Amino acid sequence: MIKILIVEDERNQRILLKNLLQKENYKVIEAENGNEAINICKEEEIDLILLDQKLPDISGIEILKKIKEINPLNTVIMITAFGNIRDAVNSIKEGAFYYLTKPINPDELLILIKKALENLNLKKEVENLKEILRQKYSYEKLIYVSKKMEEIMKVVFKASKSDANVLITGESGTGKELIAIAIHSLSKRKDEKFVPVDISAIPETLVEAELFGYEKGAFTGAEKRRIGKFEFASGGTIFLDEIGNLSLPLQAKLLRVIEERKIVRIGSNEEIPINIRIICATNKNLEEEIEKGNFREDLYYRLNVIRIHLPPLRERKEDIPPLTEYFIKIYSKREGKNIKGIEEDAMKILMKYNFPGNVRELENIIERAIVLADREYITKEHLTNLLNLKREYKKEGKLFEIIQNVEKEIILETLRKNNWIQTKSAEELGISERVLRYKIKKYKLEKET
């Protein structure tokens, strides 16, 4: 339940406000002076504060400052007498959401509260996103010792000093999003939002609404206005993953965003200025997609200002040991186990393996090995059933049978890696969904429970 704190020294005014808000199913807390309000804010998490400008002990501005010090997200609506509008305007400069003049119009107050709570939810969403990103990613989590990654990081440092568009290419699982995070974290926008958008994970019919937002009534089901990712990311960085999956009509709209730095919500004619840095990633060869007519050449040149290509893990195998140690540390802690490391024979198996799923596959293998491990070290036995190499094919078997076995293993591992999402798996395998469904049926493949 939404908690609203009323800070008002006039008892009758408090009662009127309390009755109005309780009818709207808000939980109401009262304070008759500034010190009481400050103490309540220290002890409880308040969603919204209605603060009288003039109180007997402390001025409204001073209370506002202290409330904001306790929690910068505290949302405050100032209440002022008609003659004190200048003070109310000053309070907005100090962080108040807005102000109302006495006598209070109940309808106006309820509308303002609704807007203030929407603003609060947006701020909380931003803070939650920042916290998730802080926990999930950080510059220090880029683990590497290889020369190839050292060279890439030199480009990352240079890219972070610029505001130019960046195109990151590489196979699935190579860490393209981590590189995007690193560029953002080292840039002048580091204290602003980083907004990742996986184009391939959004149904094609919803991509435009997700990116550009929409107005109430713009289409069936649009019950209220919703801002899109471009608008949400303004001030910070937007990361468009799998940009090669963007439809041609939306490619044209993205080009317009890049050129004009403005967006228009669906169902609106209003142009909204945005200030964003755009980083894109793809596992497709965009030059080939241009030749096929699937990708706009003018958009490609706009995106490809700074190019970073991430090599697959099989081309930088010296990074496997430090990455393995890092994942063991992370997942043994998460599983509450005391796994000290990996045995030499087990590491040799990892070093010989080609990792078609790259770093993401290595992480998944170590996570599963930690779950299975019943000793202090990961052994080769823990890995045997987790790798694509896990089944030995008899050399005396027919070539056709060997090829079928290999195909079956590749399809199964690709499905596992993509959580059995057939659209993504088929694309990665370079076959149609119809062919993939046929192969699943042919090889009697089933998702593990």
XYZ file of C-alpha atoms in Angstrom:
449
model
C 0.000 0.000 0.000
C 1.238 3.498 -0.892
C 2.297 5.444 2.224
C 1.735 9.204 2.284
C 3.033 11.454 5.060
C 1.017 14.612 5.799
C 3.103 17.312 7.502
C 0.642 19.983 8.639
C 0.327 21.847 11.961
C -3.387 22.669 11.503
C -5.319 19.687 12.846
C -8.500 20.285 10.816
C -6.489 20.513 7.593
C -4.719 17.231 8.439
C -8.034 15.481 9.049
C -9.475 16.715 5.739
C -6.424 15.515 3.821
C -6.321 12.212 5.694
C -9.992 11.428 4.946
C -9.543 12.303 1.272
C -6.475 10.085 0.858
C -7.838 7.138 2.824
C -10.865 7.060 0.507
C -8.357 6.505 -2.315
C -6.835 3.546 -0.399
C -3.615 5.336 0.556
C -2.049 4.624 3.940
C -1.727 7.957 5.757
C 0.823 8.952 8.400
C 0.568 12.320 10.165
C 3.130 14.764 11.556
C 2.260 18.121 13.092
C 5.746 19.637 12.942
C 9.028 19.428 11.049
C 11.075 17.456 13.577
C 8.390 14.778 13.828
C 8.318 14.517 10.017
C 12.107 14.152 9.814
C 12.101 11.381 12.440
C 9.329 9.509 10.596
C 11.316 9.691 7.347
C 14.342 8.240 9.156
C 12.345 5.307 10.514
C 9.954 4.514 7.661
C 10.015 4.309 3.886
C 7.537 6.929 2.713
C 6.273 7.074 -0.870
C 5.012 10.661 -0.877
C 5.119 13.638 1.486
C 2.609 16.504 1.583
C 4.606 19.238 3.292
C 3.173 22.514 4.551
C 5.452 25.410 3.690
C 4.958 27.132 7.062
C 5.413 25.106 10.261
C 5.995 26.273 13.856
C 9.471 24.785 14.372
C 11.323 24.546 11.028
C 10.728 26.141 7.628
C 9.388 23.968 4.845
C 12.551 24.479 2.762
C 14.792 23.252 5.609
C 12.587 20.203 6.175
C 12.681 19.482 2.439
C 16.490 19.588 2.420
C 16.740 17.210 5.400
C 14.161 14.817 3.911
C 16.135 14.711 0.647
C 19.349 14.043 2.594
C 17.695 11.035 4.262
C 16.567 9.634 0.897
C 17.037 11.472 -2.417
C 14.063 9.537 -3.828
C 11.656 11.047 -1.266
C 8.917 12.739 -3.300
C 7.543 15.968 -1.821
C 4.551 18.124 -2.761
C 4.692 21.526 -1.051
C 1.496 23.131 0.274
C 1.584 26.901 0.541
C -0.643 29.902 1.193
C -1.413 31.996 -1.893
C 1.049 34.730 -0.931
C 4.024 32.341 -0.619
C 4.232 31.121 -4.220
C 7.784 32.444 -4.597
C 8.872 30.229 -1.689
C 7.060 27.288 -3.275
C 8.881 27.827 -6.571
C 12.183 27.934 -4.656
C 11.261 24.636 -3.028
C 10.966 23.036 -6.485
C 14.533 24.159 -7.156
C 15.493 22.313 -3.960
C 13.898 19.081 -5.179
C 10.160 19.277 -4.452
C 8.017 17.614 -7.117
C 5.479 20.450 -7.247
C 3.356 22.718 -5.031
C -0.312 23.418 -4.280
C -1.831 26.602 -2.897
C -4.451 26.741 -0.157
C -7.374 26.227 -0.185
C -6.614 22.837 -1.713
C -8.726 21.555 -4.578
C -9.226 17.801 -3.832
C -9.355 16.760 -7.514
C -6.228 18.754 -8.312
C -4.425 17.178 -5.355
C -5.331 13.611 -6.366
C -4.192 14.185 -9.962
C -0.919 15.667 -8.723
C -0.361 12.747 -6.328
C -0.901 10.287 -9.181
C 1.664 12.094 -11.349
C 4.133 12.299 -8.458
C 3.843 8.558 -7.797
C 4.356 7.784 -11.499
C 7.491 9.924 -11.379
C 8.636 8.106 -8.229
C 8.117 4.706 -9.870
C 10.190 5.833 -12.841
C 12.998 6.987 -10.526
C 12.886 3.684 -8.638
C 13.025 1.787 -11.921
C 16.126 3.740 -12.896
C 17.783 3.095 -9.521
C 16.898 -0.606 -9.661
C 18.370 -0.839 -13.149
C 21.552 0.886 -11.993
C 21.836 -1.497 -9.037
C 21.248 -4.555 -11.216
C 23.926 -3.378 -13.610
C 26.318 -2.592 -10.749
C 25.860 -6.126 -9.407
C 25.824 -7.932 -12.742
C 28.458 -5.974 -14.598
C 31.410 -3.815 -13.810
C 34.555 -2.880 -15.663
C 36.577 -5.087 -13.296
C 34.563 -8.161 -14.355
C 36.155 -8.178 -17.802
C 38.526 -11.077 -17.200
C 41.326 -11.546 -19.740
C 45.069 -12.082 -20.147
C 45.208 -12.534 -23.928
C 46.884 -10.053 -26.262
C 43.742 -9.972 -28.410
C 41.632 -8.727 -25.515
C 44.328 -6.248 -24.501
C 44.134 -4.708 -27.973
C 40.348 -4.624 -27.788
C 40.462 -2.875 -24.412
C 42.667 -0.164 -25.905
C 39.860 0.538 -28.375
C 37.324 0.429 -25.518
C 39.264 3.129 -23.631
C 39.392 5.315 -26.748
C 35.690 4.749 -27.433
C 34.802 5.760 -23.875
C 36.375 9.193 -24.384
C 34.116 9.826 -27.374
C 30.348 10.051 -27.744
C 30.374 8.411 -31.181
C 28.199 5.425 -32.067
C 29.818 2.026 -31.508
C 29.187 -1.254 -33.340
C 30.306 -4.404 -31.502
C 30.435 -7.607 -33.542
C 31.153 -11.201 -32.616
C 29.600 -14.597 -32.078
C 26.915 -15.168 -29.449
C 28.314 -15.418 -25.942
C 31.571 -13.522 -26.565
C 30.686 -10.730 -24.123
C 29.428 -7.941 -26.377
C 27.164 -6.506 -23.671
C 30.046 -6.472 -21.178
C 32.098 -4.420 -23.630
C 29.180 -2.006 -24.036
C 28.934 -1.704 -20.246
C 32.675 -1.035 -20.024
C 32.451 1.770 -22.596
C 29.533 3.329 -20.720
C 31.171 2.900 -17.290
C 34.334 4.685 -18.431
C 32.523 7.476 -20.295
C 31.260 10.884 -19.201
C 27.776 9.303 -19.070
C 28.808 6.762 -16.412
C 26.485 8.228 -13.753
C 23.502 8.122 -16.101
C 21.384 5.195 -17.268
C 22.610 2.215 -19.275
C 19.582 0.692 -21.003
C 20.054 -2.692 -22.732
C 17.504 -3.779 -25.350
C 17.693 -7.267 -26.881
C 15.956 -6.857 -30.245
C 15.856 -10.627 -30.803
C 13.963 -11.192 -27.544
C 11.083 -8.840 -28.447
C 8.294 -9.963 -30.806
C 8.637 -8.048 -34.083
C 5.208 -6.434 -33.680
C 6.198 -4.938 -30.307
C 9.686 -3.618 -31.088
C 8.502 -0.154 -32.172
C 6.384 0.310 -29.032
C 9.283 -0.872 -26.854
C 11.757 1.548 -28.415
C 9.594 4.612 -29.072
C 6.805 4.295 -26.505
C 3.166 5.128 -27.137
C 0.287 7.370 -26.124
C -2.889 6.220 -24.425
C -5.277 4.811 -27.029
C -2.593 4.531 -29.720
C -3.638 0.917 -30.328
C -5.756 -1.794 -28.741
C -4.446 -2.423 -25.235
C -2.675 0.944 -24.900
C -4.510 1.888 -21.717
C -2.021 4.557 -20.642
C 0.985 6.440 -21.948
C 4.267 4.559 -21.826
C 7.667 6.003 -22.603
C 9.988 3.948 -24.795
C 13.570 2.859 -24.234
C 15.021 5.756 -26.248
C 13.247 8.319 -24.083
C 14.011 6.370 -20.909
C 17.721 6.244 -21.783
C 18.006 9.984 -22.458
C 21.121 11.345 -20.792
C 22.752 7.933 -20.782
C 23.538 5.053 -23.133
C 21.204 2.712 -25.007
C 22.581 -0.695 -26.006
C 20.763 -2.268 -28.950
C 21.722 -5.935 -28.983
C 21.157 -8.034 -32.128
C 20.650 -4.898 -34.244
C 20.754 -7.107 -37.349
C 17.269 -8.373 -36.409
C 15.685 -4.915 -36.711
C 13.103 -4.699 -39.517
C 13.730 -2.352 -42.455
C 10.926 0.099 -41.482
C 12.371 0.399 -37.968
C 15.876 0.751 -39.391
C 14.593 3.879 -41.176
C 13.182 5.201 -37.897
C 16.445 4.471 -36.066
C 18.349 6.358 -38.754
C 16.065 9.346 -38.169
C 16.704 9.144 -34.407
C 20.463 9.180 -35.010
C 20.275 12.125 -37.411
C 17.726 14.285 -35.584
C 18.118 13.145 -31.954
C 14.339 13.205 -31.601
C 11.671 10.522 -31.216
C 7.902 10.457 -31.703
C 5.765 8.153 -29.573
C 3.253 5.927 -31.375
C -0.063 7.788 -31.548
C 1.539 11.217 -31.208
C 2.872 13.935 -33.499
C 5.031 15.564 -30.829
C 8.785 15.353 -31.375
C 10.652 14.667 -28.140
C 14.354 15.604 -27.999
C 16.659 12.916 -26.601
C 20.305 12.935 -25.582
C 21.699 9.414 -25.865
C 24.765 7.491 -26.847
C 24.008 4.507 -29.083
C 25.971 1.263 -28.859
C 24.858 -1.639 -31.051
C 25.880 -5.281 -31.255
C 25.278 -8.126 -33.660
C 26.412 -11.669 -34.378
C 25.486 -11.217 -38.041
C 27.710 -10.076 -40.889
C 26.013 -6.761 -41.638
C 27.953 -6.292 -44.884
C 26.388 -9.531 -46.148
C 22.978 -8.435 -44.840
C 23.330 -5.207 -46.853
C 24.081 -7.244 -49.992
C 20.976 -9.359 -49.345
C 18.856 -6.229 -48.902
C 18.173 -6.969 -45.225
C 20.063 -4.006 -43.744
C 20.275 -0.360 -44.754
C 23.702 0.723 -45.927
C 23.225 4.323 -44.714
C 22.287 3.093 -41.225
C 25.287 0.753 -41.189
C 27.686 3.645 -41.788
C 25.974 5.699 -39.072
C 26.347 2.878 -36.547
C 29.813 1.742 -37.604
C 31.705 4.846 -36.438
C 33.767 2.864 -33.920
C 34.009 -0.873 -34.655
C 34.956 -3.473 -32.053
C 35.113 -7.142 -33.057
C 35.226 -9.699 -30.246
C 37.068 -12.927 -31.094
C 35.501 -16.253 -30.101
C 36.869 -17.943 -26.990
C 38.524 -20.657 -29.110
C 40.805 -17.941 -30.547
C 41.905 -16.703 -27.121
C 42.182 -19.882 -25.102
C 44.661 -18.323 -22.683
C 41.633 -16.529 -21.189
C 39.958 -19.829 -20.248
C 41.896 -20.442 -16.963
C 41.294 -16.965 -15.425
C 37.656 -16.999 -16.557
C 37.215 -20.464 -15.053
C 38.689 -19.338 -11.726
C 36.398 -16.314 -11.712
C 33.245 -18.361 -12.401
C 34.225 -20.948 -9.765
C 34.529 -18.166 -7.204
C 31.167 -16.634 -8.169
C 29.107 -19.833 -8.323
C 30.652 -21.678 -5.390
C 29.709 -18.681 -3.244
C 26.217 -18.586 -4.727
C 25.699 -22.320 -4.120
C 27.176 -22.133 -0.619
C 29.986 -24.547 -1.484
C 33.698 -24.404 -0.751
C 35.048 -25.226 -4.215
C 38.719 -24.252 -4.225
C 39.465 -24.698 -7.910
C 39.705 -27.104 -10.816
C 41.979 -30.135 -11.225
C 44.669 -30.062 -13.918
C 43.092 -32.876 -15.968
C 39.764 -31.037 -15.952
C 41.419 -27.807 -17.091
C 43.082 -29.702 -19.961
C 39.628 -30.813 -21.113
C 38.432 -27.200 -21.108
C 41.525 -26.045 -22.999
C 40.935 -28.653 -25.738
C 37.265 -27.775 -26.118
C 36.229 -25.228 -28.791
C 33.298 -23.596 -26.926
C 30.778 -22.902 -29.708
C 28.813 -20.926 -27.098
C 31.935 -18.963 -26.094
C 32.248 -17.355 -22.632
C 28.544 -17.809 -21.913
C 28.909 -21.566 -22.454
C 32.005 -21.725 -20.231
C 30.095 -19.903 -17.498
C 27.161 -22.300 -17.833
C 29.449 -25.349 -17.704
C 31.204 -24.129 -14.551
C 27.896 -23.258 -12.894
C 26.541 -26.748 -13.583
C 29.816 -28.360 -12.497
C 29.636 -26.466 -9.184
C 26.114 -27.772 -8.621
C 27.278 -31.345 -9.313
C 30.582 -31.095 -7.433
C 30.875 -33.145 -4.249
C 34.571 -32.418 -3.636
C 36.782 -29.382 -3.104
C 37.884 -29.331 -6.742
C 36.094 -29.694 -10.068
C 37.248 -32.915 -11.714
C 37.157 -34.176 -15.295
C 34.271 -36.444 -14.259
C 32.208 -33.346 -13.455
C 32.848 -31.995 -16.950
C 32.428 -35.154 -19.027
C 28.648 -34.922 -19.284
C 28.579 -31.153 -19.742
C 30.566 -30.666 -22.941
C 29.640 -31.146 -26.594
C 32.540 -33.595 -26.671
C 30.842 -35.736 -24.090
C 29.910 -38.634 -26.395
C 32.663 -40.616 -28.029
C 31.873 -41.598 -31.582
C 33.142 -44.991 -32.723
C 35.633 -44.539 -35.556
C 34.496 -47.740 -37.207
C 30.938 -46.379 -37.616
C 29.685 -45.220 -40.987
C 30.545 -41.634 -41.931
C 26.836 -40.788 -42.341
C 26.081 -41.991 -38.808
C 28.982 -39.991 -37.387
C 27.751 -36.839 -39.147
C 24.237 -37.421 -37.815
C 25.556 -37.854 -34.275
C 27.536 -34.623 -34.550
C 24.495 -32.775 -35.955
C 22.317 -34.095 -33.140
C 24.814 -32.918 -30.504
C 25.158 -29.458 -32.057
C 21.383 -28.972 -32.267
C 20.843 -30.195 -28.698
C 23.550 -27.953 -27.241
C 22.284 -24.922 -29.197
C 18.749 -25.505 -27.892
C 20.045 -25.805 -24.331
C 22.106 -22.646 -24.672
C 19.049 -20.699 -25.867
C 16.654 -22.192 -23.285
C 14.935 -24.132 -26.082
C 13.804 -20.937 -27.824
C 13.464 -22.337 -31.337
C 13.510 -18.985 -33.188
C 16.874 -18.011 -31.711
C 18.306 -21.533 -32.010
C 17.301 -21.860 -35.665
C 18.868 -18.498 -36.471
C 22.109 -19.467 -34.723
C 22.186 -22.805 -36.548
C 21.476 -21.126 -39.888
C 18.336 -23.156 -40.599
C 14.603 -22.396 -40.683
C 12.332 -23.083 -37.703
C 10.507 -25.690 -39.817
C 13.756 -27.582 -40.421
C 14.662 -27.293 -36.735
C 11.294 -28.743 -35.687
C 11.866 -31.617 -38.139
C 15.333 -32.308 -36.674
C 13.992 -32.224 -33.096
C 11.371 -34.792 -34.052
C 13.858 -36.868 -36.074
C 16.397 -37.115 -33.240
C 13.682 -37.329 -30.547
C 15.189 -34.405 -28.669
C 13.456 -33.388 -25.452
C 13.991 -30.565 -22.995
C 15.466 -31.786 -19.709
C 13.212 -31.328 -16.700
